[in-house]
PDB file of C-alpha atoms in Angstrom:
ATOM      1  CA  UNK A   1       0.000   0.000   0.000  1.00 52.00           C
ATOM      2  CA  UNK A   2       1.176   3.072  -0.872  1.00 60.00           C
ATOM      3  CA  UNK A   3       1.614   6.424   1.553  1.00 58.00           C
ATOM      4  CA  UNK A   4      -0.834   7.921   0.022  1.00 57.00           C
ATOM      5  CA  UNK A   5      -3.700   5.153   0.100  1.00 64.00           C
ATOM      6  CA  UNK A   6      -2.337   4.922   3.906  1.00 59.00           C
ATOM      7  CA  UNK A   7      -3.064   8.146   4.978  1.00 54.00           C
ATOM      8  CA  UNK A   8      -6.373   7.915   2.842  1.00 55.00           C
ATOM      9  CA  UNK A   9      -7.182   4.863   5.114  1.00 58.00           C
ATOM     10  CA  UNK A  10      -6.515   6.547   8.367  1.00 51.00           C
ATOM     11  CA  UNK A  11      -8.839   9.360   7.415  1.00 53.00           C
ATOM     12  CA  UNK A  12     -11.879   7.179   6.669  1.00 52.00           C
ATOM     13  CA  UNK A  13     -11.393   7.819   3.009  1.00 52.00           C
ATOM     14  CA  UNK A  14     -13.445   5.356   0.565  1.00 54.00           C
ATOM     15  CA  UNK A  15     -12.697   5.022  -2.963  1.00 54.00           C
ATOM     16  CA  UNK A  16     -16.747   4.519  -3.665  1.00 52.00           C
ATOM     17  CA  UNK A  17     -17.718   7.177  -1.486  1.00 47.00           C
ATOM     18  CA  UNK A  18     -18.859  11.020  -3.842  1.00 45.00           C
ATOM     19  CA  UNK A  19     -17.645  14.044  -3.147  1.00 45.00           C
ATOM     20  CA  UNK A  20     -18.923  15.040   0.309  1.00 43.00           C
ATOM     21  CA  UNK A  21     -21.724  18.049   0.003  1.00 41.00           C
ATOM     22  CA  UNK A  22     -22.634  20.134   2.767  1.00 41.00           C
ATOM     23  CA  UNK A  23     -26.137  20.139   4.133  1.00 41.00           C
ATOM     24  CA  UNK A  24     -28.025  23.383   3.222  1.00 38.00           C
ATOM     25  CA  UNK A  25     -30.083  25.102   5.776  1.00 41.00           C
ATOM     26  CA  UNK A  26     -32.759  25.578   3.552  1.00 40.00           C
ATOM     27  CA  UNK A  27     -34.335  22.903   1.718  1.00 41.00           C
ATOM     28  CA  UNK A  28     -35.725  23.646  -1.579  1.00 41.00           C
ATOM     29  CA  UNK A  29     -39.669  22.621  -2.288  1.00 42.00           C
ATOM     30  CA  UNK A  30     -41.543  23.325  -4.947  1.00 42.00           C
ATOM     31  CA  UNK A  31     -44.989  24.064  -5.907  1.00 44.00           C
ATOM     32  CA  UNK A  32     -46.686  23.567  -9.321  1.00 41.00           C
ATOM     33  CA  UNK A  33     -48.025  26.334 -11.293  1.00 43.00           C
ATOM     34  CA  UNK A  34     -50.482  27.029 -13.742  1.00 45.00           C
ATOM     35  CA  UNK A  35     -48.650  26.196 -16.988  1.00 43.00           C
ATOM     36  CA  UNK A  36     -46.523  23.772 -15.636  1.00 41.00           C
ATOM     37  CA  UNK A  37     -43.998  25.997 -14.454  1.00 45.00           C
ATOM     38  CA  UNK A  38     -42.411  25.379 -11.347  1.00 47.00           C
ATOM     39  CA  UNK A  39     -40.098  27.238  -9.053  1.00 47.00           C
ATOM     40  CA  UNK A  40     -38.033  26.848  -6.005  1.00 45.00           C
ATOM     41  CA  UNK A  41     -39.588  27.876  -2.576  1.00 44.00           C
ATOM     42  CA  UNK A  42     -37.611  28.758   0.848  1.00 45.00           C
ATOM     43  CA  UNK A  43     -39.162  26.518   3.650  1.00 49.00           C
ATOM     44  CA  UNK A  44     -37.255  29.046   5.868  1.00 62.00           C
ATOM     45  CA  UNK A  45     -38.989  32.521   5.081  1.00 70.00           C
ATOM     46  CA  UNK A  46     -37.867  35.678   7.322  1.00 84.00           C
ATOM     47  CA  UNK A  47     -40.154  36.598   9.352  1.00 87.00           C
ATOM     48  CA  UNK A  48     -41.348  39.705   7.753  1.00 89.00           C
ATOM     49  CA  UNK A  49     -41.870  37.866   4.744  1.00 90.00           C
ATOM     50  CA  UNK A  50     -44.781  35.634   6.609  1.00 92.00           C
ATOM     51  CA  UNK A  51     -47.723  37.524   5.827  1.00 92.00           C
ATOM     52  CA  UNK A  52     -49.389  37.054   8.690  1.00 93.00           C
ATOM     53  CA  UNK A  53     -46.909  38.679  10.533  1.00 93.00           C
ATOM     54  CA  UNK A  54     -47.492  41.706   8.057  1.00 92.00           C
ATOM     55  CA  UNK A  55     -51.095  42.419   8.436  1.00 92.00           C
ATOM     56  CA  UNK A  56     -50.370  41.869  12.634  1.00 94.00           C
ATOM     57  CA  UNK A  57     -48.022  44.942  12.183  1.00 93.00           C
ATOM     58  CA  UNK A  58     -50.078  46.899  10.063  1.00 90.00           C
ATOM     59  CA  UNK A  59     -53.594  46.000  12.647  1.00 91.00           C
ATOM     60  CA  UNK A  60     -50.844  46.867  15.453  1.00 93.00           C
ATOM     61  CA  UNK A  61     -49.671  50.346  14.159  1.00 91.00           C
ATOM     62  CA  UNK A  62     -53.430  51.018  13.291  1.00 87.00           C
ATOM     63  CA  UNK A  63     -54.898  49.962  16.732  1.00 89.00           C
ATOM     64  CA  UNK A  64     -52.095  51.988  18.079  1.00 90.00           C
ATOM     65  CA  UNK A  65     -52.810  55.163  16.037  1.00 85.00           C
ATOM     66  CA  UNK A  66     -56.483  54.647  16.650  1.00 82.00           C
ATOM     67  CA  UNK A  67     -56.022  54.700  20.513  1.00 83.00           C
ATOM     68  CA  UNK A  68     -53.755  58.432  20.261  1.00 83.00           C
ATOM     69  CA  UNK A  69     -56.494  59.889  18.774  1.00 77.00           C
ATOM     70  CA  UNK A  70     -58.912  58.539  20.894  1.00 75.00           C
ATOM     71  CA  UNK A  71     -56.794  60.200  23.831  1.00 77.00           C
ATOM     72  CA  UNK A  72     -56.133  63.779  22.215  1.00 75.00           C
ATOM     73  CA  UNK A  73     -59.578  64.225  20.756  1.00 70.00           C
ATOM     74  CA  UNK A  74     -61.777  62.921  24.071  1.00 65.00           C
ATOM     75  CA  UNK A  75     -65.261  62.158  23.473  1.00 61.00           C
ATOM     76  CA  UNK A  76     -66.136  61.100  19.702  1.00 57.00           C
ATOM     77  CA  UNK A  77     -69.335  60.812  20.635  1.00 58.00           C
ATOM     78  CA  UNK A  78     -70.037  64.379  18.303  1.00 57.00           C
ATOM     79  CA  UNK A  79     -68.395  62.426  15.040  1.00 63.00           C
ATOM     80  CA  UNK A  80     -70.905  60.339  13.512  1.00 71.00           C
ATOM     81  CA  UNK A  81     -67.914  59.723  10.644  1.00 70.00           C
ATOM     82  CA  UNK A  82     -66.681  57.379  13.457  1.00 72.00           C
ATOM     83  CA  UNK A  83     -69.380  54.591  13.039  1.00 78.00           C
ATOM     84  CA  UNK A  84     -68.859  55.601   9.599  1.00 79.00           C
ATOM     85  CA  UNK A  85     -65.595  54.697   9.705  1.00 78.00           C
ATOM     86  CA  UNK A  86     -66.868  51.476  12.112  1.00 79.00           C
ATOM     87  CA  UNK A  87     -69.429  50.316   9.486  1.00 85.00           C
ATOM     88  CA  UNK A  88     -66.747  50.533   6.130  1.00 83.00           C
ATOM     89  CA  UNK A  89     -64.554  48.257   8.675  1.00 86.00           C
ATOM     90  CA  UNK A  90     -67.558  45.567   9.163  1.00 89.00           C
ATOM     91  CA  UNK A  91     -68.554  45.974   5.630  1.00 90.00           C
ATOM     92  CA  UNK A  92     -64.925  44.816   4.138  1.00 88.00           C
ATOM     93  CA  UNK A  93     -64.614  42.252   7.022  1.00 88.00           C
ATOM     94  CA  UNK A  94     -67.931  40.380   5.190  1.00 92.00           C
ATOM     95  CA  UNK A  95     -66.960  40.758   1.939  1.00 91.00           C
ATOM     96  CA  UNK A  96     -63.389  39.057   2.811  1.00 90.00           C
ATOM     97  CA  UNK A  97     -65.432  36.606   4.764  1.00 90.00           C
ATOM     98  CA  UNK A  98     -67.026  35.780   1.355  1.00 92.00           C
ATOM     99  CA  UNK A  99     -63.697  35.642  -0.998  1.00 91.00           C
ATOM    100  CA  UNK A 100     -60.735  34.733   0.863  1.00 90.00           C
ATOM    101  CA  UNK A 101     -60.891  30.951   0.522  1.00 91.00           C
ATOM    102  CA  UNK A 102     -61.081  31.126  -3.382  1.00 92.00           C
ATOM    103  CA  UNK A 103     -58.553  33.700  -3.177  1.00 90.00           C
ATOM    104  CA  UNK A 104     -56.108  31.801  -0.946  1.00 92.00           C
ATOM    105  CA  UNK A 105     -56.401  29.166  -2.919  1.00 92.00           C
ATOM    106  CA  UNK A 106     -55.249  31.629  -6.208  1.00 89.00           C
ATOM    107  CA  UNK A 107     -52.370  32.058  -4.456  1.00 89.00           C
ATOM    108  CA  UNK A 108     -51.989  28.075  -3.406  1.00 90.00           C
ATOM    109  CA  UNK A 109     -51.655  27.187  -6.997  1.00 89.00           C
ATOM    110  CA  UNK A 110     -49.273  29.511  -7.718  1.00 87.00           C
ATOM    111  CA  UNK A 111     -51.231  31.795  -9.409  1.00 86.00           C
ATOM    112  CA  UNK A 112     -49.410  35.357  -7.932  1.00 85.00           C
ATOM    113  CA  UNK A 113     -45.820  34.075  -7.986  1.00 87.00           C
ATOM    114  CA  UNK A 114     -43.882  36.805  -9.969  1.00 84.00           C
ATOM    115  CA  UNK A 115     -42.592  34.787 -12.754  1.00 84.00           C
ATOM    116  CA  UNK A 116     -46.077  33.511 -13.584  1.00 82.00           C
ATOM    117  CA  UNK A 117     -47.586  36.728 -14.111  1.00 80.00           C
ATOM    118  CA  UNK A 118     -48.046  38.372 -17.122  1.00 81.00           C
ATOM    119  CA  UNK A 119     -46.680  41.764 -17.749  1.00 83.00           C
ATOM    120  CA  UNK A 120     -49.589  43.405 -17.432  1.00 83.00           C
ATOM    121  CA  UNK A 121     -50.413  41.904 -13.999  1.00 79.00           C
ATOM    122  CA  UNK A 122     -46.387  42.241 -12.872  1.00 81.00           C
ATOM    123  CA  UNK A 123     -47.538  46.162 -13.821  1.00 83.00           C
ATOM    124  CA  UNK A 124     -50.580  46.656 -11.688  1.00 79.00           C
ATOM    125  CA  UNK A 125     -49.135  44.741  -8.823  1.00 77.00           C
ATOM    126  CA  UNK A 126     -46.203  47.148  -8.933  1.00 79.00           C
ATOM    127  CA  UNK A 127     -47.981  50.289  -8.896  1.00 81.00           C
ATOM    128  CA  UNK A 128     -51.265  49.183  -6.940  1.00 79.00           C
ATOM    129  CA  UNK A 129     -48.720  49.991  -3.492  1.00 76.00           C
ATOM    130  CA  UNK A 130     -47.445  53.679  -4.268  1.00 84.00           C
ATOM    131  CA  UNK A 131     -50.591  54.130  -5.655  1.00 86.00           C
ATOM    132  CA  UNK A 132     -52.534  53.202  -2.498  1.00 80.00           C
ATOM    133  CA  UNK A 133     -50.197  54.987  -0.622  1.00 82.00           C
ATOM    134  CA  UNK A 134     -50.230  58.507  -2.281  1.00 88.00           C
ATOM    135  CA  UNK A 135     -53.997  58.011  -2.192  1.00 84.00           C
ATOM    136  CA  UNK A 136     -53.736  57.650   1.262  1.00 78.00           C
ATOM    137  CA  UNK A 137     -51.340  60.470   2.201  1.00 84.00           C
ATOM    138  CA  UNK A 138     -53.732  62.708  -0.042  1.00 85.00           C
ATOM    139  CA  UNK A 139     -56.705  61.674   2.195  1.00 78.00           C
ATOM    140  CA  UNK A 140     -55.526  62.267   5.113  1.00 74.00           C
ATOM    141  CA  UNK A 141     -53.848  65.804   4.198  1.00 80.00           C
ATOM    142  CA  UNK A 142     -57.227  66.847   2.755  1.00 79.00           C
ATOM    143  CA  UNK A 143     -59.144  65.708   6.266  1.00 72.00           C
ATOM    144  CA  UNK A 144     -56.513  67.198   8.446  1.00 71.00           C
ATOM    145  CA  UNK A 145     -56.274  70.607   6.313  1.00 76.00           C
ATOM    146  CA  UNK A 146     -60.196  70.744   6.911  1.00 74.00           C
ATOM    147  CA  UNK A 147     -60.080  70.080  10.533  1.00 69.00           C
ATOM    148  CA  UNK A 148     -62.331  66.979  10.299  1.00 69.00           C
ATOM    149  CA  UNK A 149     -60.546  64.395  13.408  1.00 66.00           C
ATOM    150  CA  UNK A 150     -63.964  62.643  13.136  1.00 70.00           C
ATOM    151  CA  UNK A 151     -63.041  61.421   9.611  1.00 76.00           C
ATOM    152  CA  UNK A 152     -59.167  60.195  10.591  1.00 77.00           C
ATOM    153  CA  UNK A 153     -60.458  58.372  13.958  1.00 77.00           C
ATOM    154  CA  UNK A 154     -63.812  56.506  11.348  1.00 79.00           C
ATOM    155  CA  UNK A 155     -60.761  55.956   9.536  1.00 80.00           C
ATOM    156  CA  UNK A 156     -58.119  54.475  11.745  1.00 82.00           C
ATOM    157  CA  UNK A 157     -60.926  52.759  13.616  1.00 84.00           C
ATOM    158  CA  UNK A 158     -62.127  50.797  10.167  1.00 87.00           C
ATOM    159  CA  UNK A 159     -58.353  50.234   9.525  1.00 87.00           C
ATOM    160  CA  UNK A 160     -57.349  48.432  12.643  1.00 89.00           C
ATOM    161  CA  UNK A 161     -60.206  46.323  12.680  1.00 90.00           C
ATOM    162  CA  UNK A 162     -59.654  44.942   9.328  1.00 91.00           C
ATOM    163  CA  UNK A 163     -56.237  44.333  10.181  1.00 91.00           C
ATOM    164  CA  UNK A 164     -57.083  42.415  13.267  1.00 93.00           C
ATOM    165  CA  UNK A 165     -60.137  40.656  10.940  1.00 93.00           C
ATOM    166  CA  UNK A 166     -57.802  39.696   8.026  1.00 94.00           C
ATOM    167  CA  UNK A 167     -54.689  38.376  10.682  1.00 95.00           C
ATOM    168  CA  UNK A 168     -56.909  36.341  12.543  1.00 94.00           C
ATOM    169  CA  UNK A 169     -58.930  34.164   9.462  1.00 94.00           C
ATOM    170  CA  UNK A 170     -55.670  33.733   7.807  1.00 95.00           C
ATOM    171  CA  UNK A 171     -53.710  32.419  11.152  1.00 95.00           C
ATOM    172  CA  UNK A 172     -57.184  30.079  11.323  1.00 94.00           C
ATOM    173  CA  UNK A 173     -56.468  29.351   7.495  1.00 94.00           C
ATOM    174  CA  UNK A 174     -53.076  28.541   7.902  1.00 93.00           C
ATOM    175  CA  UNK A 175     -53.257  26.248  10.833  1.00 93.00           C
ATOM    176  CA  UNK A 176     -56.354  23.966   8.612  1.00 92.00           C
ATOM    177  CA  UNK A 177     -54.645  23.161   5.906  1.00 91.00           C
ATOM    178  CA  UNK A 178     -50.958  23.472   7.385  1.00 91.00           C
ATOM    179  CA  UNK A 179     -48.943  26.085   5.133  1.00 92.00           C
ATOM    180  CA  UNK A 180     -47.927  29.243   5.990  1.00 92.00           C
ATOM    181  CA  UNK A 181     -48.483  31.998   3.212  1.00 92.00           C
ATOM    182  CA  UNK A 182     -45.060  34.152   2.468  1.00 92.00           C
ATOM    183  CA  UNK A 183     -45.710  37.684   0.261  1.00 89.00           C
ATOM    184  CA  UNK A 184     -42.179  38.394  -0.763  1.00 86.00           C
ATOM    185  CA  UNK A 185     -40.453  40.004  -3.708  1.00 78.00           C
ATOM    186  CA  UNK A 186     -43.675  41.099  -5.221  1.00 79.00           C
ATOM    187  CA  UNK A 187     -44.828  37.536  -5.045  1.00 86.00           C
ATOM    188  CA  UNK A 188     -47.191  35.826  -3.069  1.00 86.00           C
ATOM    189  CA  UNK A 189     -47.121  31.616  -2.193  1.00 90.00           C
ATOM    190  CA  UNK A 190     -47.605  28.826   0.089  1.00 91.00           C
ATOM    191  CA  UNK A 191     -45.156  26.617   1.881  1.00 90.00           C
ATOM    192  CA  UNK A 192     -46.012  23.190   3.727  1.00 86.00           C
ATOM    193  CA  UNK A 193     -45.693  23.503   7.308  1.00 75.00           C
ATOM    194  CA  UNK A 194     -45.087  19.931   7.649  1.00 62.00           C
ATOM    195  CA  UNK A 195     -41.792  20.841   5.377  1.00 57.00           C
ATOM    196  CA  UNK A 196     -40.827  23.807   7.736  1.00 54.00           C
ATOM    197  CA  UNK A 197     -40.738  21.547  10.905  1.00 52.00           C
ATOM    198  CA  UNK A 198     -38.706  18.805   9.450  1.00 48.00           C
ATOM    199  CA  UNK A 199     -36.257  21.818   8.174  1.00 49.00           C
ATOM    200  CA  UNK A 200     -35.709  23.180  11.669  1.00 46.00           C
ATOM    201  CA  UNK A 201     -35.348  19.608  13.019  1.00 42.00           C
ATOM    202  CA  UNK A 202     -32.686  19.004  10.760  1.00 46.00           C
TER     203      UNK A 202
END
């Protein structure tokens, strides 16, 4: 035997043994598209990228906004806006009652992950955020400007409790069928929380 095969010996070496591959940390999985596309998902997500944990910040900051105006205004008992505000909250809360399951399932299958999309919808997804947003910031500028705090307290009050509504039917959705929904990168999917738990195990 020669030196070299010697020290290969001593070191557990094996001449039918491949070439040794580090574990990853995050396991690939994959989900099956309309069109037969498929595409790699992290079981691993961050957790901002869990959008559950999303809308639980965004019912947060509202219910937290909602109670400082509640302090610095006093009674809101003179701002009928407020049920207003109350009743667009309820209103949306139904209607989501009636569409998220077909809609969660749109997303199941794969439907909103970015590289399915056509250009058009890769378009309105991209703008349908700033758009919202300089909607929003126009909104409230106009109420404030016209001293109306009944409108921004209808407002925040409708906000928080659709953010509270939406976070708590899709924790309940996520726990039946076992996947946790990730909105990332201008996409939106599903991964298997069976898949998660044997990741972290591992």
């Amino acid at each position: 035997m020669s030196l070299v095969e010697t020290i290969r010996a001593y070191l557990g070496w094996c001449p039918m043994a491949g070439p040794v591959r580090m574990d990853l940390p995050v396991r690939p999985g994959t989900v099956a598209a309309p069109g037969r596309r498929e595409g790699a998902l992290r079981v691993e997500p961050g957790w901002w990228n869990r959008y559950h944990n999303q809308l639980l910040v965004m019912a947060l900051i509202a219910s937290a906004a909602t109670a400082m105006l509640f302090l610095l205004i006093g009674d809101t008992s003179g701002y009928p806006v407020v049920w207003t505000g109350l009743g667009f909250g309820v209103g949306w809360t139904i209607g989501f009652l009636l569409s998220y399951r077909k809609q969660y399932a749109r997303i199941t299958a794969g439907e909103f992950r970015r590289e399915n999309m056509s250009r058009r919808q890769r378009l309105v997804r991209d703008l349908s955020v700033p758009v919202a947003a300089v909607i929003l910031i126009a909104a409230l500028a106009y109420i404030v400007q016209n001293g109306m705090p009944g409108w921004i307290v209808g407002f925040m009050l409708g906000l928080s409790l659709i953010g509270w509504t939406t976070y708590g039917i899709t924790i309940l959705w996520e726990r039946r069928h076992r996947t946790t929904m990730i909105a990332e990168k201008r996409s939106m999917y599903t991964v298997d929380t069976a898949i998660q738990e044997e990741t972290l195990w591992r």
